[in-house]
XYZ file of C-alpha atoms in Angstrom:
738
model
C 112.347 126.911 89.921
C 109.509 124.822 87.897
C 106.215 125.928 88.153
C 103.996 122.904 89.638
C 101.315 123.336 86.739
C 97.444 122.384 87.916
C 93.924 122.667 86.816
C 91.278 123.064 89.802
C 88.291 121.113 88.347
C 86.109 123.114 86.884
C 88.116 126.472 87.540
C 89.554 127.640 84.038
C 92.271 129.014 85.967
C 96.271 127.341 86.653
C 96.953 126.839 90.254
C 100.860 126.918 91.157
C 102.526 127.544 94.526
C 102.596 131.329 94.530
C 98.830 131.916 94.161
C 96.835 129.271 95.621
C 93.151 129.797 95.935
C 91.607 130.792 99.368
C 90.331 127.794 101.891
C 86.983 127.712 102.143
C 86.026 126.153 105.268
C 83.098 124.796 104.702
C 84.321 123.069 101.540
C 86.390 119.312 101.474
C 90.123 120.069 100.935
C 92.549 117.457 100.201
C 96.604 117.421 99.664
C 97.237 117.414 96.252
C 100.602 115.935 95.539
C 100.362 117.839 92.067
C 101.268 121.114 94.015
C 101.882 119.599 97.639
C 99.221 121.868 99.632
C 95.692 121.451 100.299
C 93.233 122.308 97.478
C 89.560 122.593 97.329
C 88.038 118.724 96.329
C 86.115 119.480 93.061
C 84.680 116.132 91.338
C 85.533 116.015 87.481
C 81.400 115.781 87.100
C 80.938 118.754 88.955
C 81.173 120.756 92.935
C 77.499 119.041 93.401
C 78.107 115.495 91.950
C 78.548 112.759 94.420
C 80.049 110.268 91.728
C 83.997 109.857 91.509
C 86.460 107.567 90.371
C 89.409 106.270 92.134
C 92.511 104.432 91.062
C 95.109 102.518 94.055
C 98.280 101.089 93.245
C 97.956 97.800 93.948
C 100.341 95.543 95.360
C 103.557 94.250 92.876
C 102.615 90.053 94.484
C 106.300 88.828 94.375
C 106.707 88.901 98.685
C 104.869 88.332 101.730
C 103.145 91.455 102.186
C 104.084 93.941 104.967
C 103.264 96.431 107.512
C 104.817 99.369 104.507
C 101.338 98.033 102.684
C 99.227 98.133 105.644
C 100.388 101.770 106.292
C 99.016 102.366 102.561
C 96.101 100.565 102.070
C 94.851 100.906 105.632
C 95.660 104.361 105.918
C 93.633 104.983 102.302
C 90.934 102.598 103.397
C 90.137 104.959 105.735
C 90.167 107.882 103.753
C 87.499 105.712 101.796
C 85.632 105.403 104.065
C 85.524 109.358 105.303
C 84.216 109.824 101.646
C 81.760 107.190 101.310
C 80.042 107.014 104.967
C 80.233 110.419 106.113
C 80.475 112.765 103.092
C 78.307 110.564 101.064
C 80.200 109.667 98.026
C 79.803 106.873 95.466
C 83.152 105.500 94.530
C 84.317 103.265 91.607
C 87.419 102.273 93.353
C 89.799 100.508 91.322
C 92.803 98.338 91.703
C 95.557 96.751 89.844
C 97.307 93.677 90.949
C 101.000 93.555 89.077
C 101.511 90.390 88.243
C 104.274 90.548 85.702
C 107.327 92.859 86.542
C 110.781 93.184 86.914
C 110.969 91.823 90.756
C 108.346 89.055 90.616
C 109.981 87.544 87.272
C 113.577 87.954 89.409
C 112.173 86.187 92.674
C 110.320 83.200 90.602
C 113.470 82.391 88.573
C 115.772 82.458 91.421
C 112.859 80.949 93.684
C 113.063 77.905 91.086
C 116.816 77.569 90.591
C 117.616 77.729 94.065
C 115.271 74.956 94.795
C 116.982 72.658 91.821
C 120.154 73.547 92.853
C 119.658 71.884 96.488
C 117.974 69.027 94.923
C 121.260 68.160 93.538
C 123.715 69.605 96.080
C 122.098 70.206 99.422
C 123.514 67.045 101.003
C 127.042 68.543 100.219
C 127.824 71.115 103.001
C 131.052 71.567 101.436
C 130.056 72.693 98.379
C 127.235 74.502 99.101
C 129.716 76.536 101.284
C 132.215 76.936 98.649
C 129.392 78.363 96.409
C 128.408 80.546 99.015
C 131.276 82.131 99.616
C 132.125 82.857 96.213
C 128.214 84.304 95.932
C 128.467 86.391 99.122
C 132.084 87.991 97.669
C 130.218 88.960 94.518
C 127.340 90.129 96.175
C 129.172 92.290 98.884
C 131.603 93.660 95.687
C 128.912 94.974 93.744
C 127.086 96.438 96.756
C 130.509 98.337 97.552
C 130.252 99.505 93.785
C 126.703 100.736 93.793
C 127.173 102.924 96.837
C 130.597 104.556 95.318
C 128.070 105.532 92.579
C 124.914 106.714 95.402
C 127.977 108.915 97.230
C 129.146 110.669 93.908
C 125.085 111.398 93.076
C 124.763 112.769 96.420
C 128.277 114.838 96.124
C 126.695 116.631 93.066
C 123.339 117.695 94.114
C 125.443 118.493 97.289
C 127.587 120.746 94.993
C 123.931 121.636 93.290
C 122.809 123.100 96.633
C 125.971 125.280 97.375
C 126.282 126.829 93.970
C 122.717 128.169 94.485
C 121.097 129.471 91.903
C 117.720 129.243 90.814
C 116.816 125.958 90.490
C 118.669 125.511 94.401
C 115.208 124.555 95.871
C 115.186 121.598 93.336
C 118.442 120.922 94.188
C 118.037 120.802 97.839
C 114.941 118.381 97.381
C 116.991 115.985 94.824
C 119.817 116.209 97.507
C 117.289 115.148 100.264
C 116.176 112.021 97.973
C 119.840 111.036 96.685
C 120.677 111.129 100.311
C 118.081 108.415 101.947
C 118.867 106.502 98.309
C 122.751 106.595 99.446
C 121.636 105.622 103.050
C 120.115 102.642 101.889
C 122.872 101.348 99.610
C 125.182 102.007 102.811
C 123.235 99.759 105.291
C 123.140 97.150 102.423
C 126.787 96.892 102.403
C 127.135 96.976 105.880
C 124.915 93.610 105.959
C 126.709 92.208 103.342
C 129.871 92.508 104.531
C 128.241 90.854 108.179
C 127.050 88.341 106.252
C 130.421 87.353 104.568
C 132.373 87.987 108.085
C 129.648 85.236 109.655
C 130.109 82.664 106.863
C 133.732 82.857 107.673
C 133.551 82.490 111.101
C 131.096 79.457 110.096
C 133.152 77.736 108.110
C 135.420 76.038 111.265
C 132.526 74.685 112.622
C 131.401 71.655 109.707
C 127.837 74.076 109.389
C 124.515 72.255 107.618
C 123.509 73.356 104.186
C 120.526 75.134 106.592
C 122.839 77.331 108.846
C 124.719 78.259 105.029
C 121.837 79.243 103.450
C 120.572 81.131 106.507
C 123.353 84.148 105.510
C 123.562 83.287 101.553
C 120.411 82.094 100.224
C 119.790 85.372 98.899
C 123.546 85.812 96.509
C 123.459 82.606 96.082
C 120.296 82.532 93.743
C 121.243 85.894 92.574
C 124.036 84.100 91.478
C 122.348 80.984 89.968
C 120.409 83.120 88.274
C 123.125 85.171 86.356
C 124.559 81.717 85.286
C 120.871 79.834 84.758
C 118.312 81.875 83.691
C 117.958 81.175 80.483
C 117.179 77.536 81.316
C 114.077 78.540 82.932
C 111.157 78.335 80.203
C 108.145 77.339 82.077
C 105.655 80.530 82.096
C 103.533 78.977 85.210
C 106.261 79.100 87.071
C 105.986 82.813 87.076
C 102.186 82.950 87.064
C 102.009 80.529 90.317
C 104.286 83.078 92.576
C 102.253 85.982 91.672
C 98.993 84.131 92.532
C 100.546 82.422 95.622
C 100.855 86.133 97.015
C 98.328 87.784 95.878
C 96.214 85.250 97.202
C 97.986 86.154 101.009
C 98.030 90.020 100.261
C 93.876 89.682 99.541
C 93.592 87.381 102.599
C 95.895 89.864 104.907
C 93.633 93.086 103.506
C 90.314 90.977 104.635
C 91.925 90.762 108.099
C 92.823 94.408 108.354
C 88.995 95.230 107.616
C 90.014 96.982 104.237
C 87.063 97.357 102.110
C 87.487 95.627 98.521
C 88.007 97.238 95.500
C 84.343 97.836 93.108
C 87.073 96.236 90.524
C 90.249 94.595 90.581
C 92.581 94.462 88.151
C 95.188 91.776 86.745
C 98.268 92.635 84.236
C 97.441 89.493 83.148
C 94.445 89.900 81.642
C 94.823 93.597 80.176
C 97.458 92.520 78.109
C 95.609 92.856 74.739
C 94.286 96.384 76.311
C 98.392 97.496 77.421
C 99.854 96.756 73.695
C 96.625 99.020 72.062
C 97.582 101.688 74.693
C 101.626 101.736 73.547
C 100.392 101.813 69.927
C 98.282 104.681 70.295
C 101.318 106.500 72.123
C 103.471 105.535 69.226
C 100.487 106.423 66.843
C 101.118 110.832 68.529
C 104.579 111.014 67.690
C 105.495 110.141 71.813
C 107.487 106.868 71.625
C 110.116 104.657 69.769
C 110.689 101.044 68.827
C 114.746 100.421 69.713
C 116.462 97.804 67.278
C 116.138 95.434 69.690
C 112.323 95.242 69.133
C 111.526 97.168 73.174
C 109.999 99.836 72.378
C 110.248 103.239 75.194
C 108.296 106.916 75.843
C 109.966 109.627 74.615
C 110.117 112.307 77.212
C 111.422 115.059 74.559
C 108.976 114.801 72.401
C 106.134 114.375 74.919
C 107.677 118.305 76.156
C 108.032 119.605 72.623
C 104.241 118.805 71.881
C 102.866 120.984 74.720
C 103.292 118.600 78.123
C 104.764 118.623 81.204
C 107.181 116.114 82.443
C 107.999 115.377 85.885
C 104.631 116.921 87.328
C 104.985 115.090 90.755
C 108.615 115.511 91.580
C 110.280 118.224 88.868
C 113.478 118.300 90.821
C 114.168 114.218 90.565
C 114.015 114.681 86.640
C 117.373 113.308 85.438
C 118.648 112.154 88.778
C 119.770 108.731 90.046
C 116.342 108.330 91.280
C 114.878 107.519 87.416
C 117.469 105.060 86.968
C 115.753 102.130 86.229
C 118.222 99.646 84.970
C 117.457 99.815 81.663
C 119.982 99.414 79.023
C 121.210 102.869 78.048
C 122.106 102.008 74.721
C 118.596 101.647 73.652
C 117.361 105.035 74.636
C 117.575 107.676 73.126
C 117.556 110.058 76.751
C 118.536 109.160 79.978
C 114.950 109.751 81.066
C 113.260 107.470 78.505
C 111.389 104.852 80.217
C 110.147 101.025 78.630
C 106.773 100.575 77.425
C 107.074 97.238 75.575
C 110.186 95.042 77.043
C 111.419 92.980 74.178
C 111.829 89.291 75.197
C 115.050 87.803 77.540
C 115.674 84.356 78.070
C 114.065 83.640 81.153
C 110.897 86.211 81.076
C 107.564 85.095 79.929
C 106.159 86.606 76.830
C 103.135 87.784 74.738
C 102.747 88.533 71.212
C 103.030 92.032 70.032
C 103.762 94.310 66.870
C 106.970 94.610 67.621
C 107.379 91.341 68.561
C 107.581 88.898 71.700
C 107.603 90.573 75.396
C 105.876 91.564 78.545
C 104.760 95.283 79.524
C 106.781 97.832 81.204
C 106.315 98.085 84.545
C 104.322 102.049 84.765
C 102.226 101.363 81.174
C 100.038 98.316 82.898
C 98.836 101.057 85.703
C 97.980 103.755 82.748
C 96.313 100.773 80.405
C 94.310 99.060 83.064
C 92.895 102.310 84.776
C 92.392 104.479 81.478
C 90.340 100.935 80.714
C 88.055 100.992 83.459
C 87.782 104.819 84.048
C 88.601 106.671 81.227
C 90.650 110.362 80.304
C 90.079 111.587 83.168
C 90.606 110.314 87.108
C 89.653 111.684 90.733
C 91.937 110.634 92.511
C 94.868 108.841 92.196
C 97.118 106.638 95.562
C 99.631 104.853 96.463
C 102.535 105.051 98.533
C 105.077 108.519 98.945
C 108.028 105.822 97.310
C 106.071 105.642 94.371
C 106.028 109.119 93.862
C 108.854 109.216 91.050
C 109.412 107.517 88.766
C 106.557 105.617 88.791
C 103.413 107.775 88.988
C 105.297 110.529 86.969
C 105.486 107.848 84.221
C 101.700 107.394 84.881
C 101.266 110.877 84.019
C 103.032 111.093 81.507
C 101.626 107.851 79.522
C 98.153 109.017 80.193
C 98.893 112.373 78.837
C 100.180 110.917 75.686
C 97.660 108.939 75.063
C 94.702 110.907 74.769
C 96.724 113.761 73.736
C 94.365 113.843 70.696
C 91.777 114.332 72.889
C 93.663 117.689 74.636
C 93.916 115.874 77.716
C 96.631 117.691 80.247
C 95.800 116.280 83.353
C 94.944 112.784 83.505
C 94.614 112.572 87.170
C 92.982 115.425 89.072
C 94.180 114.925 92.727
C 96.920 112.285 93.354
C 96.964 111.384 97.240
C 100.467 109.891 98.728
C 100.927 107.888 101.813
C 103.581 108.513 104.283
C 106.841 106.170 104.532
C 106.464 103.551 107.657
C 109.568 103.940 109.474
C 111.694 100.992 111.665
C 114.903 102.186 112.726
C 115.718 105.140 111.771
C 115.012 104.430 108.221
C 111.752 103.536 106.189
C 110.511 100.125 105.867
C 112.002 98.368 102.587
C 111.764 94.507 101.808
C 115.659 95.673 99.596
C 116.874 96.490 103.408
C 115.367 93.217 105.055
C 113.999 95.307 107.364
C 110.665 94.839 107.406
C 107.432 93.020 109.160
C 105.220 90.786 107.786
C 101.261 91.922 108.019
C 101.107 88.452 109.755
C 104.017 89.122 112.114
C 102.363 91.991 113.070
C 99.092 90.725 113.989
C 101.112 87.846 116.498
C 101.355 91.519 118.721
C 98.956 93.797 117.461
C 94.985 93.596 116.989
C 93.702 94.575 113.280
C 91.856 96.923 115.289
C 95.036 98.187 117.075
C 97.079 98.590 113.867
C 94.354 100.562 112.002
C 93.827 102.347 115.189
C 97.068 103.706 115.138
C 96.662 104.611 110.937
C 94.097 106.635 112.269
C 95.624 108.671 114.688
C 98.215 109.243 111.965
C 97.934 111.708 109.166
C 97.511 109.746 106.258
C 100.049 111.827 104.427
C 102.739 111.734 106.487
C 105.966 109.577 107.938
C 104.553 106.710 110.723
C 107.076 105.225 113.354
C 106.383 101.273 114.036
C 107.102 99.624 117.303
C 106.740 98.578 121.005
C 105.781 101.878 122.198
C 103.411 102.288 119.345
C 101.949 99.029 120.884
C 101.763 100.041 123.809
C 99.847 103.239 123.175
C 97.604 102.244 120.807
C 96.097 99.172 123.474
C 95.705 102.299 125.866
C 93.461 104.113 123.193
C 92.198 101.350 122.514
C 91.338 100.164 126.696
C 90.037 103.837 127.072
C 87.308 103.278 123.917
C 86.563 100.040 125.662
C 85.731 101.646 129.357
C 84.005 104.332 128.285
C 81.209 102.101 125.823
C 80.751 99.998 128.963
C 80.382 102.727 131.830
C 78.043 104.127 129.208
C 75.592 100.885 128.791
C 76.323 100.663 132.497
C 74.894 103.841 133.720
C 71.962 103.528 130.750
C 70.750 99.556 132.495
C 71.343 101.764 136.490
C 68.470 104.532 134.773
C 65.924 101.862 134.206
C 65.760 102.743 130.332
C 67.670 100.973 127.562
C 68.344 104.432 125.834
C 65.320 104.009 123.075
C 61.775 105.319 123.939
C 61.515 103.792 127.487
C 62.350 106.404 129.907
C 60.883 105.294 132.995
C 62.693 108.029 135.416
C 62.477 111.830 135.431
C 63.638 113.429 132.499
C 64.430 117.186 133.545
C 67.454 119.027 132.122
C 69.718 120.359 134.753
C 73.258 122.663 134.273
C 75.193 119.504 133.845
C 72.672 118.025 130.874
C 72.850 120.994 129.189
C 77.188 121.031 129.553
C 76.730 117.442 128.427
C 74.400 118.745 125.162
C 77.002 121.866 125.011
C 79.935 119.340 124.412
C 78.325 116.821 121.943
C 78.084 119.747 119.566
C 80.982 120.986 119.688
C 82.498 117.717 118.952
C 80.041 117.002 116.502
C 80.972 120.629 114.511
C 84.775 119.960 115.138
C 84.721 116.428 113.930
C 83.470 118.029 110.281
C 85.793 120.840 110.573
C 88.962 118.423 111.055
C 87.722 115.859 108.056
C 87.235 118.838 105.887
C 91.217 119.551 106.484
C 92.440 116.923 104.337
C 90.538 113.835 106.575
C 92.395 115.240 109.641
C 91.098 111.697 111.151
C 93.547 112.403 114.122
C 92.546 116.137 114.876
C 88.260 114.160 114.746
C 89.517 111.546 117.186
C 91.337 114.549 119.327
C 87.323 116.108 119.090
C 86.118 112.690 120.197
C 88.380 112.174 123.238
C 86.905 115.752 124.194
C 83.157 113.921 124.196
C 84.545 111.494 126.019
C 85.847 113.447 128.907
C 82.869 115.576 128.531
C 80.361 112.112 129.503
C 82.847 110.918 131.761
C 82.734 114.112 133.691
C 79.040 114.275 133.769
C 78.640 110.288 135.075
C 80.700 111.667 137.649
C 78.140 114.349 138.262
C 75.385 112.110 138.557
C 76.691 109.239 141.032
C 74.526 110.287 144.203
C 71.591 107.979 144.101
C 69.500 110.380 145.866
C 69.781 113.189 143.405
C 69.590 113.503 139.726
C 70.525 110.270 137.781
C 72.026 110.243 134.020
C 69.764 110.822 131.142
C 70.032 108.084 129.027
C 68.543 109.249 126.088
C 71.449 111.800 125.901
C 73.943 109.278 126.762
C 72.938 107.390 123.735
C 72.885 110.392 121.646
C 76.864 111.211 123.317
C 77.542 107.754 122.026
C 75.860 106.908 119.365
C 77.733 109.500 117.313
C 81.062 108.575 119.057
C 79.784 105.280 117.447
C 79.195 106.532 114.143
C 82.453 108.275 113.473
C 84.284 105.114 114.912
C 82.437 102.911 112.298
C 83.350 105.855 109.474
C 86.873 104.579 110.198
C 86.277 101.257 110.305
C 86.805 100.937 114.293
C 83.341 99.712 114.946
C 81.081 97.743 112.559
C 79.625 99.398 109.787
C 76.511 99.004 107.565
C 78.749 99.551 104.384
C 80.917 95.880 105.199
C 77.762 93.832 105.522
C 74.696 92.853 103.132
C 71.342 91.927 104.098
C 69.264 93.255 107.257
C 70.141 93.480 110.562
C 67.527 90.432 112.429
C 64.814 92.327 114.759
C 64.153 92.223 118.693
C 62.596 88.860 118.559
C 63.650 87.551 115.320
C 65.406 84.647 114.898
C 68.689 85.950 113.881
C 71.484 84.564 112.763
C 72.872 82.980 116.334
C 70.377 84.127 118.136
C 69.480 81.031 119.833
C 73.068 79.739 120.508
C 73.836 82.788 122.450
C 70.421 82.282 124.767
C 71.025 78.666 125.026
C 75.202 79.726 126.233
C 73.903 81.812 128.831
C 71.118 79.615 130.182
C 73.829 76.618 130.042
C 76.208 78.863 132.422
C 73.741 79.660 134.342
C 72.736 76.301 135.148
C 75.902 75.229 136.092
C 77.011 77.974 137.468
C 73.134 77.093 139.960
C 74.296 73.596 140.239
C 77.698 74.675 141.531
C 76.044 76.870 143.805
C 73.642 73.667 144.900
C 76.799 71.320 145.444
C 78.040 73.359 147.614
C 75.672 74.063 149.729
C 74.288 70.478 150.349
C 77.538 69.840 151.436
C 77.950 72.728 154.093
C 81.004 74.386 152.306
C 82.952 77.349 153.679
C 82.225 80.622 152.335
C 85.336 80.460 150.758
C 84.177 77.607 148.391
C 80.955 80.012 147.599
C 83.436 82.963 146.385
C 85.401 80.069 144.180
C 82.706 79.033 142.129
C 81.504 82.774 142.103
C 85.289 83.891 140.555
C 84.969 80.263 138.217
C 82.082 82.108 136.553
C 83.501 85.280 136.302
C 86.554 84.029 134.581
C 85.519 81.017 132.827
C 81.906 81.003 131.179
C 81.312 84.718 131.348
C 84.686 85.014 129.247
C 83.674 82.810 126.537
C 80.282 84.618 126.069
C 82.459 87.671 126.063
C 80.812 89.105 129.132
C 83.105 91.401 131.441
C 81.904 91.148 135.255
C 83.372 93.972 137.328
C 82.987 93.919 140.849
C 82.116 97.394 141.914
C 82.519 99.260 145.995
C 78.922 99.022 147.333
C 79.625 94.758 146.666
C 77.507 95.135 143.767
C 78.499 93.885 140.345
C 77.965 95.013 136.397
C 78.551 93.595 133.261
C 79.924 94.792 129.992
C 80.410 93.026 126.533
C 83.559 92.416 125.678
C 85.597 90.328 122.412
C 86.208 87.545 124.701
C 89.167 86.941 123.202
C 90.607 90.507 124.529
C 88.835 89.132 128.174
C 91.212 85.927 127.549
C 94.176 87.573 126.982
C 93.514 89.793 129.576
C 92.854 86.951 131.565
C 95.829 85.254 131.131
C 97.913 87.837 131.416
C 96.479 88.274 135.251
C 96.958 84.345 135.901
C 100.799 85.018 134.376
C 101.040 87.844 137.003
C 99.946 85.781 139.756
C 102.406 82.615 139.026
C 105.102 84.659 138.352
C 104.475 86.396 141.505
C 103.952 82.775 143.222
C 107.015 81.793 141.875
C 108.865 85.151 143.235
C 107.574 84.512 146.453
C 108.512 80.767 146.754
C 112.284 82.197 145.245
C 112.614 84.214 148.262
C 111.873 81.988 150.498
C 114.162 78.352 148.833
C 116.793 81.941 148.663
C 115.986 82.759 152.164
C 116.016 78.508 153.069
C 119.601 78.286 151.295
C 121.415 81.056 153.157
C 119.992 79.759 156.454
C 121.261 76.204 155.279
C 124.608 77.772 154.593
C 124.991 79.317 158.060
C 124.623 75.985 159.289
C 126.700 74.309 157.442
C 129.183 76.449 158.269
C 128.966 76.781 161.922
C 128.586 72.751 161.427
C 131.733 72.943 160.138
C 133.503 74.894 163.551
C 135.135 72.594 166.014
C 133.636 71.735 168.878
C 134.008 74.118 172.018
C 136.358 71.057 173.454
C 138.182 71.046 170.688
C 138.294 74.247 170.176
C 140.183 74.752 174.260
C 141.693 71.630 173.909
C 145.237 72.984 173.563
C 144.646 75.800 175.878
C 143.599 73.311 179.026
C 146.807 71.030 177.496
C 149.445 73.900 178.017
C 147.452 75.005 181.254
C 147.367 71.187 182.531
C 151.370 71.445 182.050
C 152.131 74.461 183.223
C 150.257 73.027 186.558
C 152.352 70.227 187.045
C 155.309 72.207 186.739
C 154.511 74.087 189.249
C 153.494 71.401 191.834
C 156.269 69.741 190.680
C 158.705 72.619 192.572
C 156.890 72.394 195.636
């Protein structure tokens, strides 16, 4: 088995899987992908330093951001907030935007060519149908070839596992990755085959161009690209495509409440730095130029000079997982990869010492992170799917670049977020089983999505679906009700939870019990966050404290007995609020600029809010007075009260709840949440009323059918007519015999 080499910062030993340092509960530990276990976190500047550097792989902006992006960026936003707001670290947070890459080039070019094709042939469905059939058939055949190759790779890995030997465990991990890859290829083939059949069925119905494109647009664009890509020469086509999706990504992140980076790096703005980076790697003897003008990283030279290639996924090195579609004839070794790609028709290019071309994907991150942070990084994050080859290649490039400086470990801690699962497979644009963030926000609120991330370990696989949404709604409702009940209890006690204490302040056993629960929660939360930012465990600790507070309030319901202690309630609720704000589930000081308005000051919006409340009160008063003058019945007054509760108060973000004793309490809430609850109730009432009406109609219809059947029966005279005639005839004959 290949040794996982990693050096603990400020500890002069090498760490591997067999010899882990003992865990210290008083020290923050992080799950480090470089050794696949939890290790003590020590900044580059020493254990007492509170300054750390962090580089995260940003998006390749070629399509809409989806829930896979949300899984990664929300999860690490929570981790970042814990490090900044709870542990007090100051973070230089760098995120890149990949605006030059194969996927962007292909998507922009294909969209451009398909648009031109439709402008020319879109009004001729017969032509579009013919071309679509050809394109889909070609796509299906190519996908079948990929499935055969993936199955062969998996079979080889299976044979390696069966053979056993010292590398059996690595072969098992490689087999697992190849199994997922083969399953993905099979799913793509089944979808391609289904599209071919659906198009065949569509052919007999005189379909529109739009109907044809719903099945074959991607295949048709790929076919056009194969034939006409050399005709696309305008660089603005590629930059415009990337800029549009970059803007959408940043908007989506803002909607989700993800903190912006300290530094945002775009590839197109760092081309000179990237070229210089490649030059230095070549000067250090770990890159070579192909006859076509591309520059490749030399993995064998890298190893021969004392470095380890494939630190994150050593079992994937040399497997089909490393294939990147680069021409094999240009590379000296199958594991080598492009640092600089020679110019090709239909691609954007920049000048370089090796001729016109563009950067390879992996070099972009290494060069930009080094340009901002330097030759060593505290934390590097990204999705699990980037682990190999992207992140392993990043590490190799940086070590090769800083080889003369003695760099053997460019990143100290590599963190990878778990996959997001849909339909049993990880979410993937290529599999077309992805949900965009904007689609998700049609059914989830931003807070519910964040809560979903907080309740799932950041490094574990997470499932997405309707059941999860219902769970998040319930957890969110639990938190809202808790804070509402605490606020009501504090107001009823006659205090504000501040320095005002009008009632008795003596503590009894119930107060001691609650304070003990608060102390336990504080210690447990800290211990869970020390343990690789275990936010789920921390939330479980908060839930236990919420249960303790609720139980305490139950013991203080008797108006004749001791009342809830506002100070203790405020401290308990404040701690829960603090941790929720650390997770981004409640407003945080780190997300605002400026000073919060003091009581009595003219804070932004304070006058407007006061005016809105007074307007609502005046309107309510006017309605009551008008009803009284008109001698209205009691029901009319209750209707006015319901109206102010269900409309005016809701728009002000105030929830009114009727109590068993006939009184009411108010709680603050998001107006959108209150409107949604009200509309849901109205919909339920309307549905119940409609059901009642349908039941009455059904009963009436049954009665009508019964009456119609009765009406169709003959009259008694007609029914007995033959009997009477027969009787009369027999009577006549009898009389005649007499």
